[in-house]
PDB file of C-alpha atoms in Angstrom:
ATOM      1  CA  UNK M 218      80.344 -72.020  -2.907  1.00  0.00           C
ATOM      2  CA  UNK M 219      79.654 -69.715  -0.017  1.00  0.00           C
ATOM      3  CA  UNK M 220      76.472 -69.880   2.021  1.00  0.00           C
ATOM      4  CA  UNK M 221      75.156 -66.746   0.317  1.00  0.00           C
ATOM      5  CA  UNK M 222      75.664 -67.995  -3.258  1.00  0.00           C
ATOM      6  CA  UNK M 223      73.490 -71.113  -3.227  1.00  0.00           C
ATOM      7  CA  UNK M 224      70.590 -69.800  -5.299  1.00  0.00           C
ATOM      8  CA  UNK M 225      72.682 -67.649  -7.589  1.00  0.00           C
ATOM      9  CA  UNK M 226      75.030 -70.554  -8.332  1.00  0.00           C
ATOM     10  CA  UNK M 227      72.164 -72.969  -9.024  1.00  0.00           C
ATOM     11  CA  UNK M 228      70.341 -70.484 -11.275  1.00  0.00           C
ATOM     12  CA  UNK M 229      73.533 -69.753 -13.226  1.00  0.00           C
ATOM     13  CA  UNK M 230      74.123 -73.478 -13.798  1.00  0.00           C
ATOM     14  CA  UNK M 231      70.536 -74.026 -14.982  1.00  0.00           C
ATOM     15  CA  UNK M 232      70.690 -71.022 -17.327  1.00  0.00           C
ATOM     16  CA  UNK M 233      74.004 -72.235 -18.759  1.00  0.00           C
ATOM     17  CA  UNK M 234      72.524 -75.667 -19.474  1.00  0.00           C
ATOM     18  CA  UNK M 235      69.513 -74.121 -21.229  1.00  0.00           C
ATOM     19  CA  UNK M 236      71.797 -71.842 -23.268  1.00  0.00           C
ATOM     20  CA  UNK M 237      74.215 -74.632 -24.270  1.00  0.00           C
ATOM     21  CA  UNK M 238      71.705 -77.437 -24.879  1.00  0.00           C
ATOM     22  CA  UNK M 239      68.655 -75.595 -26.250  1.00  0.00           C
ATOM     23  CA  UNK M 240      69.062 -71.910 -27.085  1.00  0.00           C
ATOM     24  CA  UNK M 241      72.341 -72.042 -29.016  1.00  0.00           C
ATOM     25  CA  UNK M 242      71.617 -75.169 -31.094  1.00  0.00           C
ATOM     26  CA  UNK M 243      68.049 -74.003 -31.831  1.00  0.00           C
ATOM     27  CA  UNK M 244      69.070 -70.369 -32.507  1.00  0.00           C
ATOM     28  CA  UNK M 245      66.569 -69.269 -29.874  1.00  0.00           C
ATOM     29  CA  UNK M 246      66.633 -65.852 -28.198  1.00  0.00           C
ATOM     30  CA  UNK M 247      66.154 -66.147 -24.419  1.00  0.00           C
ATOM     31  CA  UNK M 248      64.789 -63.674 -21.877  1.00  0.00           C
ATOM     32  CA  UNK M 249      65.170 -64.291 -18.140  1.00  0.00           C
ATOM     33  CA  UNK M 250      63.046 -62.794 -15.373  1.00  0.00           C
ATOM     34  CA  UNK M 251      63.597 -59.095 -14.718  1.00  0.00           C
ATOM     35  CA  UNK M 252      65.284 -58.721 -18.084  1.00  0.00           C
ATOM     36  CA  UNK M 253      64.027 -56.396 -20.811  1.00  0.00           C
ATOM     37  CA  UNK M 254      61.809 -58.315 -23.211  1.00  0.00           C
ATOM     38  CA  UNK M 255      62.041 -55.869 -26.091  1.00  0.00           C
ATOM     39  CA  UNK M 256      59.905 -56.643 -29.115  1.00  0.00           C
ATOM     40  CA  UNK M 257      60.986 -59.876 -30.726  1.00  0.00           C
ATOM     41  CA  UNK M 258      60.390 -60.740 -34.378  1.00  0.00           C
ATOM     42  CA  UNK M 259      61.483 -64.384 -34.335  1.00  0.00           C
ATOM     43  CA  UNK M 260      60.760 -67.240 -31.956  1.00  0.00           C
ATOM     44  CA  UNK M 261      62.070 -66.803 -28.447  1.00  0.00           C
ATOM     45  CA  UNK M 262      61.801 -68.201 -24.913  1.00  0.00           C
ATOM     46  CA  UNK M 263      61.281 -66.830 -21.430  1.00  0.00           C
ATOM     47  CA  UNK M 264      63.008 -68.932 -18.758  1.00  0.00           C
ATOM     48  CA  UNK M 265      61.983 -68.591 -15.100  1.00  0.00           C
ATOM     49  CA  UNK M 266      63.571 -70.435 -12.190  1.00  0.00           C
ATOM     50  CA  UNK M 267      61.375 -70.881  -9.137  1.00  0.00           C
ATOM     51  CA  UNK M 268      62.943 -72.187  -5.953  1.00  0.00           C
ATOM     52  CA  UNK M 269      60.683 -74.054  -3.575  1.00  0.00           C
ATOM     53  CA  UNK M 270      61.226 -75.825  -0.299  1.00  0.00           C
ATOM     54  CA  UNK M 271      64.662 -75.961   1.302  1.00  0.00           C
ATOM     55  CA  UNK M 272      65.475 -78.591   3.922  1.00  0.00           C
ATOM     56  CA  UNK M 273      68.343 -80.360   5.612  1.00  0.00           C
ATOM     57  CA  UNK M 274      68.666 -83.733   3.877  1.00  0.00           C
ATOM     58  CA  UNK M 275      71.309 -85.392   6.066  1.00  0.00           C
ATOM     59  CA  UNK M 276      73.113 -84.973   9.349  1.00  0.00           C
ATOM     60  CA  UNK M 277      76.794 -84.760  10.113  1.00  0.00           C
ATOM     61  CA  UNK M 278      79.422 -82.180  10.806  1.00  0.00           C
ATOM     62  CA  UNK M 279      79.014 -78.617   9.651  1.00  0.00           C
ATOM     63  CA  UNK M 280      80.997 -79.204   6.470  1.00  0.00           C
ATOM     64  CA  UNK M 281      79.335 -82.511   5.497  1.00  0.00           C
ATOM     65  CA  UNK M 282      75.638 -81.795   6.099  1.00  0.00           C
ATOM     66  CA  UNK M 283      73.560 -82.047   2.949  1.00  0.00           C
ATOM     67  CA  UNK M 284      70.895 -79.442   2.246  1.00  0.00           C
ATOM     68  CA  UNK M 285      68.336 -79.754  -0.537  1.00  0.00           C
ATOM     69  CA  UNK M 286      66.343 -77.148  -2.415  1.00  0.00           C
ATOM     70  CA  UNK M 287      63.584 -78.178  -4.787  1.00  0.00           C
ATOM     71  CA  UNK M 288      62.172 -76.057  -7.558  1.00  0.00           C
ATOM     72  CA  UNK M 289      61.079 -75.859 -11.143  1.00  0.00           C
ATOM     73  CA  UNK M 290      62.187 -74.223 -14.341  1.00  0.00           C
ATOM     74  CA  UNK M 291      59.367 -72.773 -16.426  1.00  0.00           C
ATOM     75  CA  UNK M 292      60.084 -72.305 -20.110  1.00  0.00           C
ATOM     76  CA  UNK M 293      57.609 -70.322 -22.190  1.00  0.00           C
ATOM     77  CA  UNK M 294      58.167 -70.794 -25.909  1.00  0.00           C
ATOM     78  CA  UNK M 295      56.942 -68.013 -28.211  1.00  0.00           C
ATOM     79  CA  UNK M 296      56.482 -68.405 -31.955  1.00  0.00           C
ATOM     80  CA  UNK M 297      55.103 -65.644 -34.189  1.00  0.00           C
ATOM     81  CA  UNK M 298      51.525 -66.478 -35.197  1.00  0.00           C
ATOM     82  CA  UNK M 299      51.303 -67.801 -38.725  1.00  0.00           C
ATOM     83  CA  UNK M 300      54.911 -68.997 -39.032  1.00  0.00           C
ATOM     84  CA  UNK M 301      53.910 -72.651 -38.886  1.00  0.00           C
ATOM     85  CA  UNK M 302      52.370 -72.609 -42.364  1.00  0.00           C
ATOM     86  CA  UNK M 303      53.766 -75.989 -43.383  1.00  0.00           C
ATOM     87  CA  UNK M 304      54.253 -77.646 -39.992  1.00  0.00           C
ATOM     88  CA  UNK M 305      51.565 -76.034 -37.844  1.00  0.00           C
ATOM     89  CA  UNK M 306      52.634 -76.430 -34.225  1.00  0.00           C
ATOM     90  CA  UNK M 307      55.398 -78.834 -35.261  1.00  0.00           C
ATOM     91  CA  UNK M 308      58.124 -76.218 -34.850  1.00  0.00           C
ATOM     92  CA  UNK M 309      57.184 -75.616 -31.227  1.00  0.00           C
ATOM     93  CA  UNK M 310      56.784 -79.324 -30.566  1.00  0.00           C
ATOM     94  CA  UNK M 311      60.322 -79.782 -31.898  1.00  0.00           C
ATOM     95  CA  UNK M 312      61.483 -77.140 -29.392  1.00  0.00           C
ATOM     96  CA  UNK M 313      59.646 -78.968 -26.599  1.00  0.00           C
ATOM     97  CA  UNK M 314      61.489 -82.132 -27.677  1.00  0.00           C
ATOM     98  CA  UNK M 315      64.801 -80.221 -27.491  1.00  0.00           C
ATOM     99  CA  UNK M 316      63.984 -79.018 -23.956  1.00  0.00           C
ATOM    100  CA  UNK M 317      63.016 -82.568 -22.992  1.00  0.00           C
ATOM    101  CA  UNK M 318      66.240 -84.023 -24.401  1.00  0.00           C
ATOM    102  CA  UNK M 319      68.341 -81.409 -22.606  1.00  0.00           C
ATOM    103  CA  UNK M 320      66.773 -81.827 -19.166  1.00  0.00           C
ATOM    104  CA  UNK M 321      65.001 -85.197 -18.686  1.00  0.00           C
ATOM    105  CA  UNK M 322      67.017 -86.970 -15.968  1.00  0.00           C
ATOM    106  CA  UNK M 323      70.005 -84.695 -16.572  1.00  0.00           C
ATOM    107  CA  UNK M 324      72.511 -83.901 -13.838  1.00  0.00           C
ATOM    108  CA  UNK M 325      74.766 -80.943 -13.229  1.00  0.00           C
ATOM    109  CA  UNK M 326      77.815 -81.711 -11.101  1.00  0.00           C
ATOM    110  CA  UNK M 327      78.382 -78.371  -9.352  1.00  0.00           C
ATOM    111  CA  UNK M 328      76.149 -77.628  -7.619  1.00  0.00           C
ATOM    112  CA  UNK M 329      74.515 -81.045  -7.611  1.00  0.00           C
ATOM    113  CA  UNK M 330      71.302 -80.563  -9.588  1.00  0.00           C
ATOM    114  CA  UNK M 331      69.076 -83.389 -10.816  1.00  0.00           C
ATOM    115  CA  UNK M 332      66.205 -82.691 -13.197  1.00  0.00           C
ATOM    116  CA  UNK M 333      62.942 -84.603 -13.477  1.00  0.00           C
ATOM    117  CA  UNK M 334      60.780 -85.083 -16.547  1.00  0.00           C
ATOM    118  CA  UNK M 335      59.831 -81.897 -18.412  1.00  0.00           C
ATOM    119  CA  UNK M 336      56.067 -81.514 -18.832  1.00  0.00           C
ATOM    120  CA  UNK M 337      54.309 -79.416 -21.458  1.00  0.00           C
ATOM    121  CA  UNK M 338      51.435 -77.901 -19.473  1.00  0.00           C
ATOM    122  CA  UNK M 339      48.098 -76.591 -20.592  1.00  0.00           C
ATOM    123  CA  UNK M 340      46.900 -75.893 -24.059  1.00  0.00           C
ATOM    124  CA  UNK M 341      48.889 -73.578 -26.288  1.00  0.00           C
ATOM    125  CA  UNK M 342      47.562 -70.046 -26.255  1.00  0.00           C
ATOM    126  CA  UNK M 343      47.845 -66.770 -28.086  1.00  0.00           C
ATOM    127  CA  UNK M 344      49.658 -63.932 -26.351  1.00  0.00           C
ATOM    128  CA  UNK M 345      48.695 -60.398 -27.422  1.00  0.00           C
ATOM    129  CA  UNK M 346      47.532 -61.544 -30.888  1.00  0.00           C
ATOM    130  CA  UNK M 347      51.165 -61.820 -31.963  1.00  0.00           C
ATOM    131  CA  UNK M 348      52.646 -64.917 -30.326  1.00  0.00           C
ATOM    132  CA  UNK M 349      51.695 -68.590 -30.200  1.00  0.00           C
ATOM    133  CA  UNK M 350      52.876 -69.687 -26.749  1.00  0.00           C
ATOM    134  CA  UNK M 351      53.559 -73.073 -25.136  1.00  0.00           C
ATOM    135  CA  UNK M 352      54.765 -73.697 -21.585  1.00  0.00           C
ATOM    136  CA  UNK M 353      57.059 -76.449 -20.284  1.00  0.00           C
ATOM    137  CA  UNK M 354      57.878 -77.045 -16.613  1.00  0.00           C
ATOM    138  CA  UNK M 355      60.954 -78.923 -15.441  1.00  0.00           C
ATOM    139  CA  UNK M 356      61.183 -80.029 -11.786  1.00  0.00           C
ATOM    140  CA  UNK M 357      64.602 -80.146 -10.154  1.00  0.00           C
ATOM    141  CA  UNK M 358      66.344 -80.677  -6.867  1.00  0.00           C
ATOM    142  CA  UNK M 359      69.623 -79.082  -5.903  1.00  0.00           C
ATOM    143  CA  UNK M 360      71.880 -80.446  -3.168  1.00  0.00           C
ATOM    144  CA  UNK M 361      74.643 -78.533  -1.515  1.00  0.00           C
ATOM    145  CA  UNK M 362      76.927 -79.523   1.313  1.00  0.00           C
ATOM    146  CA  UNK M 363      78.037 -77.845   4.494  1.00  0.00           C
ATOM    147  CA  UNK M 364      78.092 -74.227   5.356  1.00  0.00           C
ATOM    148  CA  UNK M 365      81.169 -72.300   4.327  1.00  0.00           C
ATOM    149  CA  UNK M 366      81.641 -69.001   6.080  1.00  0.00           C
TER     150      UNK M 366
END
């Protein structure tokens, strides 16, 4: 990984995990930030990756210094209003469980990413009288080593 690819590499790894562990098994359409969110007719998710503080986490030679970036993944789950006729919000709660199972304490080897406990935040709400929306936030830290030029 080059010095300029830290964030791109981390975001790609996080997106791949969401795709492989949640979206594909749950048959869930996913929209990422700055991507067209054309009208959807079935449940879908918006996934945002927010990077926070970056700091040097250890000392050593140029190639062995550890740097750490913290951040969070925000997953907004959208379900068409009225589709939970027999289970109410159960379908979205099952999706929240899938997100939790995919990320709670999970690790990605390259780059080194460790996820904390996913938290469903706030009350569900209605978005534009069409979608029932829930939000889940997943904290993470990403370590990378050295500076390759």
